[in-house]
Every structure is written in structure tokens, then in C-alpha cells.
Coordinates of C-alpha atoms and ligand atoms in Angstrom, one line a residue:
M24 CA 0.2 0.1 0.0
G25 CA 1.3 3.4 -1.0
I26 CA 0.3 7.1 -0.2
K27 CA -1.0 9.9 -2.1
I28 CA 0.0 13.5 -1.6
K29 CA -3.5 14.8 -2.4
G30 CA -2.8 18.4 -1.2
C31 CA 0.0 20.8 -0.7
G32 CA 0.6 24.3 0.6
Y33 CA 3.4 26.5 2.1
Y34 CA 3.7 29.9 3.8
V35 CA 7.0 32.0 4.3
P36 CA 7.3 35.2 6.0
E37 CA 7.5 38.3 4.1
L38 CA 10.9 39.4 5.8
V39 CA 13.9 38.3 4.0
A40 CA 17.5 38.7 5.2
S41 CA 20.2 38.8 2.5
N42 CA 23.7 37.5 2.8
E43 CA 24.6 41.2 2.5
D44 CA 22.4 41.7 5.8
F45 CA 24.3 39.1 7.7
S46 CA 27.7 40.9 6.7
K47 CA 26.4 43.7 8.6
I48 CA 26.0 42.1 11.7
V49 CA 28.8 39.2 11.9
D50 CA 32.3 38.9 10.2
T51 CA 31.0 37.0 6.9
S52 CA 30.6 38.0 3.2
D53 CA 28.1 36.9 0.6
E54 CA 31.0 35.3 -1.3
W55 CA 31.7 33.0 1.6
I56 CA 28.1 32.2 2.6
T57 CA 27.2 31.5 -1.3
T58 CA 30.4 29.2 -2.0
R59 CA 30.1 27.1 1.3
T60 CA 26.3 26.9 1.6
G61 CA 24.5 27.9 -1.5
I62 CA 22.4 30.3 0.4
K63 CA 21.5 33.7 -0.7
T64 CA 18.5 34.6 1.4
R65 CA 16.3 33.4 4.0
H66 CA 13.0 34.4 5.1
I67 CA 12.5 35.5 9.0
A68 CA 9.4 35.3 10.9
N69 CA 8.5 39.0 11.9
G70 CA 5.8 38.4 14.3
E71 CA 4.0 35.2 12.8
L72 CA 3.8 32.3 15.3
A73 CA 4.9 28.8 14.0
Y74 CA 1.2 27.8 14.2
Q75 CA -0.2 30.6 12.4
M76 CA 2.3 29.8 9.8
G77 CA 1.5 26.3 9.9
A78 CA -2.5 27.0 9.8
N79 CA -1.9 29.0 6.7
A80 CA 0.0 26.5 4.9
A81 CA -2.6 23.8 6.2
M82 CA -5.7 25.8 4.6
K83 CA -4.1 25.8 1.1
A84 CA -3.2 22.3 1.4
I85 CA -6.8 21.3 2.4
K86 CA -8.1 23.4 -0.6
D87 CA -5.8 21.8 -2.8
A88 CA -6.9 18.4 -1.7
G89 CA -10.6 19.3 -2.0
I90 CA -11.5 17.8 1.4
E91 CA -13.6 19.2 4.2
L92 CA -12.0 20.0 7.7
S93 CA -14.1 17.1 8.8
D94 CA -12.5 14.7 6.5
I95 CA -9.1 15.0 8.6
D96 CA -8.4 12.3 10.9
M97 CA -5.3 13.2 12.0
I98 CA -3.1 16.3 12.4
I99 CA 0.7 15.4 12.7
G100 CA 2.9 18.5 13.4
T101 CA 6.6 18.4 12.7
T102 CA 8.7 21.3 14.4
V103 CA 11.5 21.8 16.7
T104 CA 10.8 25.4 17.1
A105 CA 6.9 25.2 18.4
D106 CA 5.6 28.2 20.1
C107 CA 4.3 26.1 23.2
L108 CA 6.0 23.5 25.4
T109 CA 2.5 22.2 25.5
P110 CA 0.0 22.0 23.9
S111 CA 1.4 20.6 20.8
M112 CA 1.7 22.7 17.5
A113 CA -0.9 20.2 15.8
C114 CA -3.3 21.0 18.4
L115 CA -2.9 24.7 18.0
V116 CA -3.0 24.5 14.2
G117 CA -6.2 22.7 14.7
K118 CA -7.6 25.2 16.5
E119 CA -6.9 27.9 14.5
L120 CA -8.5 25.8 11.4
G121 CA -11.7 25.3 13.4
I122 CA -11.3 21.2 13.5
E123 CA -13.1 20.0 16.4
K124 CA -12.0 16.3 16.2
A125 CA -8.8 14.6 14.8
M126 CA -5.7 13.1 16.6
C127 CA -3.0 15.7 17.0
F128 CA 0.5 15.4 18.0
D129 CA 3.9 16.8 17.3
V130 CA 7.0 15.0 16.1
N131 CA 10.2 16.0 16.8
A132 CA 12.8 14.8 14.4
A133 CA 14.5 17.7 13.6
C134 CA 15.1 18.5 9.9
A135 CA 14.0 14.7 9.1
G136 CA 10.6 15.4 10.9
Y137 CA 8.6 15.3 7.6
V138 CA 10.2 12.0 6.6
F139 CA 9.4 10.6 10.1
A140 CA 5.9 12.0 10.1
L141 CA 5.0 10.6 6.5
D142 CA 6.0 7.2 7.6
I143 CA 3.9 7.3 10.9
A144 CA 0.9 8.9 8.3
H145 CA 1.7 5.6 5.9
K146 CA 1.3 3.3 8.9
Y147 CA -2.1 4.8 10.2
L148 CA -3.7 4.9 6.6
A149 CA -2.4 1.2 5.8
C150 CA -4.1 -0.1 9.0
G151 CA -7.3 1.7 8.0
D152 CA -7.6 3.8 11.1
C153 CA -7.3 7.1 9.0
K154 CA -8.4 8.2 5.8
N155 CA -6.9 11.7 5.4
I156 CA -3.9 12.8 7.5
L157 CA -2.8 16.6 7.6
I158 CA 1.0 17.0 8.0
V159 CA 2.0 20.6 9.3
S160 CA 5.6 21.4 9.4
S161 CA 6.3 24.9 10.6
E162 CA 9.5 26.0 12.0
I163 CA 10.7 29.5 13.5
V164 CA 14.3 28.3 13.5
S165 CA 15.2 32.0 14.0
R166 CA 13.8 32.0 17.5
M167 CA 16.7 29.7 18.7
V168 CA 19.5 31.2 16.1
D169 CA 22.6 32.6 17.9
Y170 CA 22.7 35.9 15.6
T171 CA 26.4 36.6 17.1
D172 CA 27.6 33.0 15.9
R173 CA 28.7 33.5 12.1
S174 CA 28.9 30.0 11.7
T175 CA 25.5 28.9 12.3
C176 CA 23.4 32.1 11.6
V177 CA 23.7 32.3 8.2
L178 CA 22.5 28.8 7.6
F179 CA 18.8 28.9 8.9
G180 CA 15.5 30.4 7.7
D181 CA 11.8 30.2 8.7
G182 CA 8.9 28.7 7.0
A183 CA 5.9 26.4 6.8
A184 CA 4.4 23.8 4.6
A185 CA 1.5 21.3 4.9
T186 CA 0.5 18.3 3.1
V187 CA -2.7 16.2 3.1
V188 CA -2.0 12.5 2.7
S189 CA -4.2 9.5 2.0
Y190 CA -3.9 6.0 0.8
S191 CA -3.1 4.7 -2.8
D192 CA -2.2 1.5 -4.5
G193 CA 1.2 2.5 -5.4
E194 CA 4.4 1.6 -3.7
Y195 CA 5.7 3.3 -0.5
K196 CA 8.9 2.0 1.5
S197 CA 11.0 3.8 4.0
Y198 CA 14.5 3.6 5.6
I199 CA 14.4 5.3 8.7
N200 CA 16.9 5.6 11.7
S201 CA 18.8 7.8 14.2
D202 CA 22.4 7.8 15.6
P203 CA 21.5 9.1 19.3
Q204 CA 25.4 9.0 20.1
G205 CA 25.1 12.2 18.1
A206 CA 22.5 13.9 20.2
D207 CA 25.0 16.6 21.3
K208 CA 26.2 17.4 17.5
I209 CA 22.9 19.9 17.2
F210 CA 20.9 20.8 20.3
A211 CA 19.4 24.0 21.9
K212 CA 18.4 23.7 25.6
I213 CA 15.1 24.9 26.8
P214 CA 15.3 27.7 29.7
S215 CA 13.2 26.8 33.0
T216 CA 11.4 29.2 35.0
P217 CA 12.8 30.7 38.3
N218 CA 11.9 28.2 41.0
P219 CA 12.0 29.0 44.7
F220 CA 12.5 25.4 45.8
R221 CA 15.3 24.3 43.5
T222 CA 18.8 24.3 45.2
Q223 CA 20.7 22.3 42.5
T224 CA 21.6 23.2 38.9
P225 CA 21.1 20.5 36.4
D226 CA 24.2 18.5 35.5
W227 CA 24.1 17.3 31.9
S228 CA 25.8 14.1 31.5
D229 CA 27.6 15.6 28.1
E230 CA 30.2 18.2 28.6
R231 CA 29.5 20.5 25.7
M232 CA 25.6 20.4 26.7
Q233 CA 26.3 21.4 30.4
E234 CA 28.6 24.3 29.2
A235 CA 26.3 25.4 26.7
P236 CA 23.9 28.4 27.1
E237 CA 20.1 27.7 27.4
L238 CA 18.0 28.6 24.2
F239 CA 20.8 29.2 21.5
M240 CA 21.4 26.4 19.1
Q241 CA 24.7 24.7 19.2
M242 CA 26.2 22.8 16.4
A243 CA 29.3 20.9 15.7
G244 CA 29.1 22.1 11.9
N245 CA 32.0 19.7 10.5
D246 CA 30.9 16.6 12.5
V247 CA 27.6 17.2 10.9
Y248 CA 28.6 18.0 7.5
K249 CA 30.5 14.4 7.6
F250 CA 27.2 12.6 8.8
A251 CA 25.0 13.8 6.3
T252 CA 27.2 13.4 3.4
T253 CA 27.6 9.8 4.4
I254 CA 23.9 9.2 5.7
M255 CA 22.2 10.9 2.6
P256 CA 23.0 8.5 -0.2
E257 CA 23.0 5.6 2.1
A258 CA 19.3 6.5 3.1
V259 CA 18.4 6.8 -0.8
K260 CA 20.0 3.7 -1.5
K261 CA 18.5 1.7 1.2
A262 CA 14.9 2.9 0.9
S263 CA 14.9 2.4 -3.1
E264 CA 16.4 -1.2 -2.5
K265 CA 13.4 -1.9 -0.3
A266 CA 11.0 -1.0 -3.0
G267 CA 12.9 -3.2 -5.3
W268 CA 14.0 0.0 -7.5
E269 CA 17.6 1.1 -8.4
T270 CA 18.3 4.6 -7.4
A271 CA 18.4 5.5 -11.2
D272 CA 15.0 4.6 -11.5
L273 CA 14.1 7.4 -8.9
D274 CA 12.5 10.5 -11.0
I275 CA 12.9 13.1 -8.6
I276 CA 14.7 13.4 -5.3
I277 CA 14.1 16.1 -2.5
P278 CA 16.9 16.4 -0.4
H279 CA 16.9 18.4 3.1
Q280 CA 18.2 21.7 2.1
A281 CA 20.9 22.3 4.5
N282 CA 24.0 23.1 2.5
I283 CA 24.4 22.6 -1.3
R284 CA 27.6 21.2 -0.7
I285 CA 26.2 18.2 1.2
V286 CA 23.6 17.8 -1.8
Q287 CA 26.4 17.7 -4.4
T288 CA 28.4 15.2 -2.6
A289 CA 25.3 13.0 -2.3
I290 CA 24.7 13.6 -6.2
K291 CA 28.4 12.2 -6.9
K292 CA 28.1 9.4 -4.4
L293 CA 25.0 8.1 -6.0
K294 CA 26.0 8.9 -9.4
L295 CA 22.6 10.4 -10.6
P296 CA 22.0 13.4 -12.8
E297 CA 21.7 16.5 -10.9
D298 CA 18.5 17.7 -12.7
K299 CA 16.8 14.9 -10.7
F300 CA 17.4 16.7 -7.4
Y301 CA 15.0 19.8 -6.3
I302 CA 17.2 22.3 -4.8
N303 CA 15.6 25.8 -3.6
I304 CA 18.2 26.6 -0.6
Q305 CA 19.3 29.6 -2.4
E306 CA 16.0 31.3 -1.5
Y307 CA 15.1 29.8 1.8
G308 CA 18.1 28.3 3.8
N309 CA 17.5 25.6 6.1
I310 CA 14.1 25.7 7.3
S311 CA 14.2 22.4 9.4
S312 CA 11.2 19.9 9.1
A313 CA 9.8 22.5 6.6
C314 CA 12.2 22.1 3.8
I315 CA 11.1 18.9 2.3
P316 CA 7.1 19.6 2.3
L317 CA 7.8 23.1 1.0
A318 CA 9.8 21.7 -1.9
L319 CA 6.9 19.2 -2.8
S320 CA 4.5 21.9 -2.6
Q321 CA 6.5 24.0 -5.1
L322 CA 7.1 21.0 -7.5
K323 CA 3.5 20.3 -7.6
E324 CA 2.7 23.9 -8.2
M325 CA 5.3 23.5 -11.1
G326 CA 3.4 20.8 -12.4
K327 CA 6.4 18.6 -11.8
L328 CA 4.9 16.0 -9.8
E329 CA 3.0 13.7 -12.5
S330 CA 1.0 10.6 -11.7
G331 CA 3.3 7.5 -11.3
K332 CA 6.5 9.5 -10.8
K333 CA 9.0 7.8 -8.5
V334 CA 9.7 10.1 -5.7
C335 CA 12.2 10.2 -3.1
L336 CA 12.4 12.2 0.1
V337 CA 15.5 12.3 2.1
G338 CA 16.5 14.0 5.6
F339 CA 18.8 14.3 8.5
G340 CA 18.8 16.5 11.3
A341 CA 19.6 16.8 14.9
G342 CA 19.2 13.7 16.8
L343 CA 21.2 12.6 15.0
T344 CA 18.0 11.6 12.9
Y345 CA 18.0 10.5 9.1
G346 CA 15.8 8.6 7.0
A347 CA 14.5 8.3 3.1
A348 CA 11.1 7.6 1.8
V349 CA 10.4 6.4 -1.6
F350 CA 6.9 6.4 -3.1
E351 CA 5.1 6.4 -6.6
Y352 CA 3.0 9.9 -7.0
Ligands
LIG669 N1 31.4 33.7 7.3 C1 32.8 33.5 7.2 N2 33.7 32.6 7.7 C2 32.9 31.4 8.5 C3 31.5 31.5 8.5 C4 30.8 32.6 7.7 N3 29.5 32.5 8.0 N4 31.1 30.5 9.2 C5 32.3 29.9 9.4 N5 33.5 30.8 8.9 C6 34.9 30.3 8.9 C7 35.2 29.5 10.3 O1 35.4 30.3 11.3 C8 36.5 29.0 10.0 O2 37.6 30.0 10.2 P1 38.8 29.8 10.4 O3 39.6 28.6 9.5 O4 39.8 31.0 10.7 O5 38.7 28.9 11.9 C9 36.5 28.7 8.4 O6 35.4 29.7 8.1 C10 36.3 27.7 7.9 O7 35.3 26.8 8.9 P2 34.9 25.5 8.7 O8 33.4 25.3 9.8 O9 35.9 24.4 8.4 O10 33.8 25.7 7.3 P3 33.1 24.5 6.2 O11 33.3 25.0 5.2 O12 32.9 23.3 6.9 O13 31.6 25.3 6.6 C11 29.3 24.8 7.8 C12 30.9 25.2 7.8 C13 28.7 25.2 9.1 C14 28.8 25.7 6.5 C15 29.4 23.4 7.4 O14 30.4 22.5 8.3 C16 28.1 22.7 7.3 O15 27.4 23.1 6.3 N6 28.0 22.0 8.0 C17 26.7 21.2 8.4 C18 25.6 22.0 9.0 C19 24.2 21.7 9.2 O16 23.5 21.1 7.7 N7 23.5 21.7 9.9 C20 22.1 21.5 9.9 C21 21.7 20.1 9.5 S1 20.2 19.5 9.8

């Protein structure tokens, strides 16, 4: 049993920060950012909340799918930058949309979040418990970016994308995993409220995590780079193998948009033509879990997702999480 992406939609904030804008706040240049990452601009939330961006994208996806709000059985939110610790972003999106009954929860699998959510959706569709699942990926990465750290702040942007997923007869296979030993490679600690009873400060077992300030994202960029360039081609191969396909059979590959050099290395390792890979990093930067569904949405808008096309989504991120899903569109 496969999946059908019935509807897509996305929303990006109007505010845009260019590489030149970054060169005014940290010691960097358009030349460095462009050649090392492929990024030119990124959108930054300017008052929007993650659930509001997500609901905006969701409305478009629901309209595109041609279904009613009452047809949605489940809302899966994917985010690492939710507006609330609780409730889930999915519940907030459901409230905003006016949905009264649906199973709502969030998945935190960082930049691989959409691939993880799609896999969960597939299982609920396959067992027959759900007919229409709304996946809403919305990220305000800018709320945890340290704008004094030139090695991370230039990489990330904000935005949201949503898809309505339902059952199809086509193929769907996935290869999804995590390497929790790399949990300290990208992280952002949650600040706590002051508490009159506490006498001890938390003692993180990892020294780097212990020392890091709360809230601001920390990243071991070079380690993540090595991990990503290894894991991306491997996940694409393993998911394709599970479907009984050669990687050359894939028509469209949507990689997580973290760094263009990571994608180019994967292209070389997979020995596939570059034009099979959809890349929009130049405009959006890394929007964590929203990258892949935003790309899906744009491809659909361009009319490039014809029925029967063999699609591969491949993501990786903090955790360290990674995974690929292959399916017939
Ligand atoms: N502008 C100018 N110089 C910068 C810079 C910036 N924005 N960011 C880092 N540098 C400097 C470094 O300080 C270093 O200077 P030094 O040699 O004087 O110490 C130099 O550039 C080289 O740094 P390095 O870290 O080796 O650069 P790099 O080519 O590996 O690129 C990343 C750094 C972060 C872009 C790259 O490692 C990367 O993309 N990693 C993966 C990150 C990622 O994708 N994270 C999200 C996963 S979902």
C-alpha cells in the first residue's frame, strides 16, 4: 500500500534577510556564504507564530486536496521550534483551522521530521484507522539562532508547509533511523522558569551540553557535515532497495536543504543526474522540517509531480536523525 499526496501548501514570512544583511551583523560575506552553503536569502518570521504559519499552509493544502475539515482524521505537526512546550503545534493548528475532532500530536525529529511524520502517516493509513492525514511542518528556527555566531546564523530560515496525505495503491517504502550518540552535535536547551524550591543546578551528562547557554542552538558543523554526506546517499539507496528499485529509477529526489555542498556530494556518491534533485536552498536556507514539504509543494505547483513518478524524500538532522522515503506519486 502506498500514499497519495492529495494536497500541498506553504507559507513563508515576508521578511527576507540577504547575505549582505548578515555581513552587517557578523564577520561574513556574500561570497563565503554562497560558496560554502549555496544560500543567498532566508525568510524570517516577523511576528508570525509557528502555528499561524502552519495553519496558513494547511488551509492551502486542504483546499488543494479538495476535502472538508471534517475529513481530517489526524494532524501531525513537525517542528523543533514550537510556540508552546504544551500543547502541541498540531493542536494549535487544529484550533486555528476550526477542527473539532482529530488525533493531534507533534513529531520532533528535527530536519528529518517530515520523513518521520510521513512514515507514521503511512502506517495509520495502511491499517485503515485514518483516511486523510494533515502533516503540518512549521519552523521558526530564528527563535533559537545565535545571531552572533557566524558559523550557524547564516544557515537557517523560517517557514511552513503542509500536505494532506491519503491512501493509494502505489509503492511506498522507507528507511528511517537515528544515531542518538550524536545527540550533542546539534542542540538547543530549554530555559526553565525561576523556582524557589530548587537548590541544585542541572548536571548534563555531556560536557558540551552542560556548558552551553540555554536556548541558543549549538552545532558541531563539521561533524554534522560528515554525517550528512554519508547518511544521505545511504538512506536513498536503502529505501530504493526496499522498494526493489535502482536509485537510477528515481525521477525526483527532494533532499533536506541544509547546505548545497552536502547535496552535491550525495549526487556524486549516488552517480545520479543533478537535475533529478530539487534545490531551493538559495532562497530559503535551512527551514528544518519544513524544507522537504515546501519543496514538494513547489514541485506540485510547477506541475512536475505527475502521477506514477518515483519520488524520494531524504532528510537528516539533530538527534542525529535521518531517513528516506520512496513512493510512486
Ligand atoms: N563567514 C565567514 N567565515 C565563516 C563563517 C561565515 N558565515 N562561518 C564559519 N566561518 C569560518 C570559520 O570560522 C573558519 O575560520 P578559521 O579557519 O579561521 O577557523 C572557516 O570559516 C572554515 O570553517 P569550517 O567550519 O571548516 O567551514 P566549512 O566549509 O566546513 O563550513 C558549515 C561550515 C557550517 C557551513 C558546514 O560545516 C556545514 O554546512 N555543516 C553542516 C551544518 C548543517 O547542515 N546543519 C544542519 C543539519 S540539519
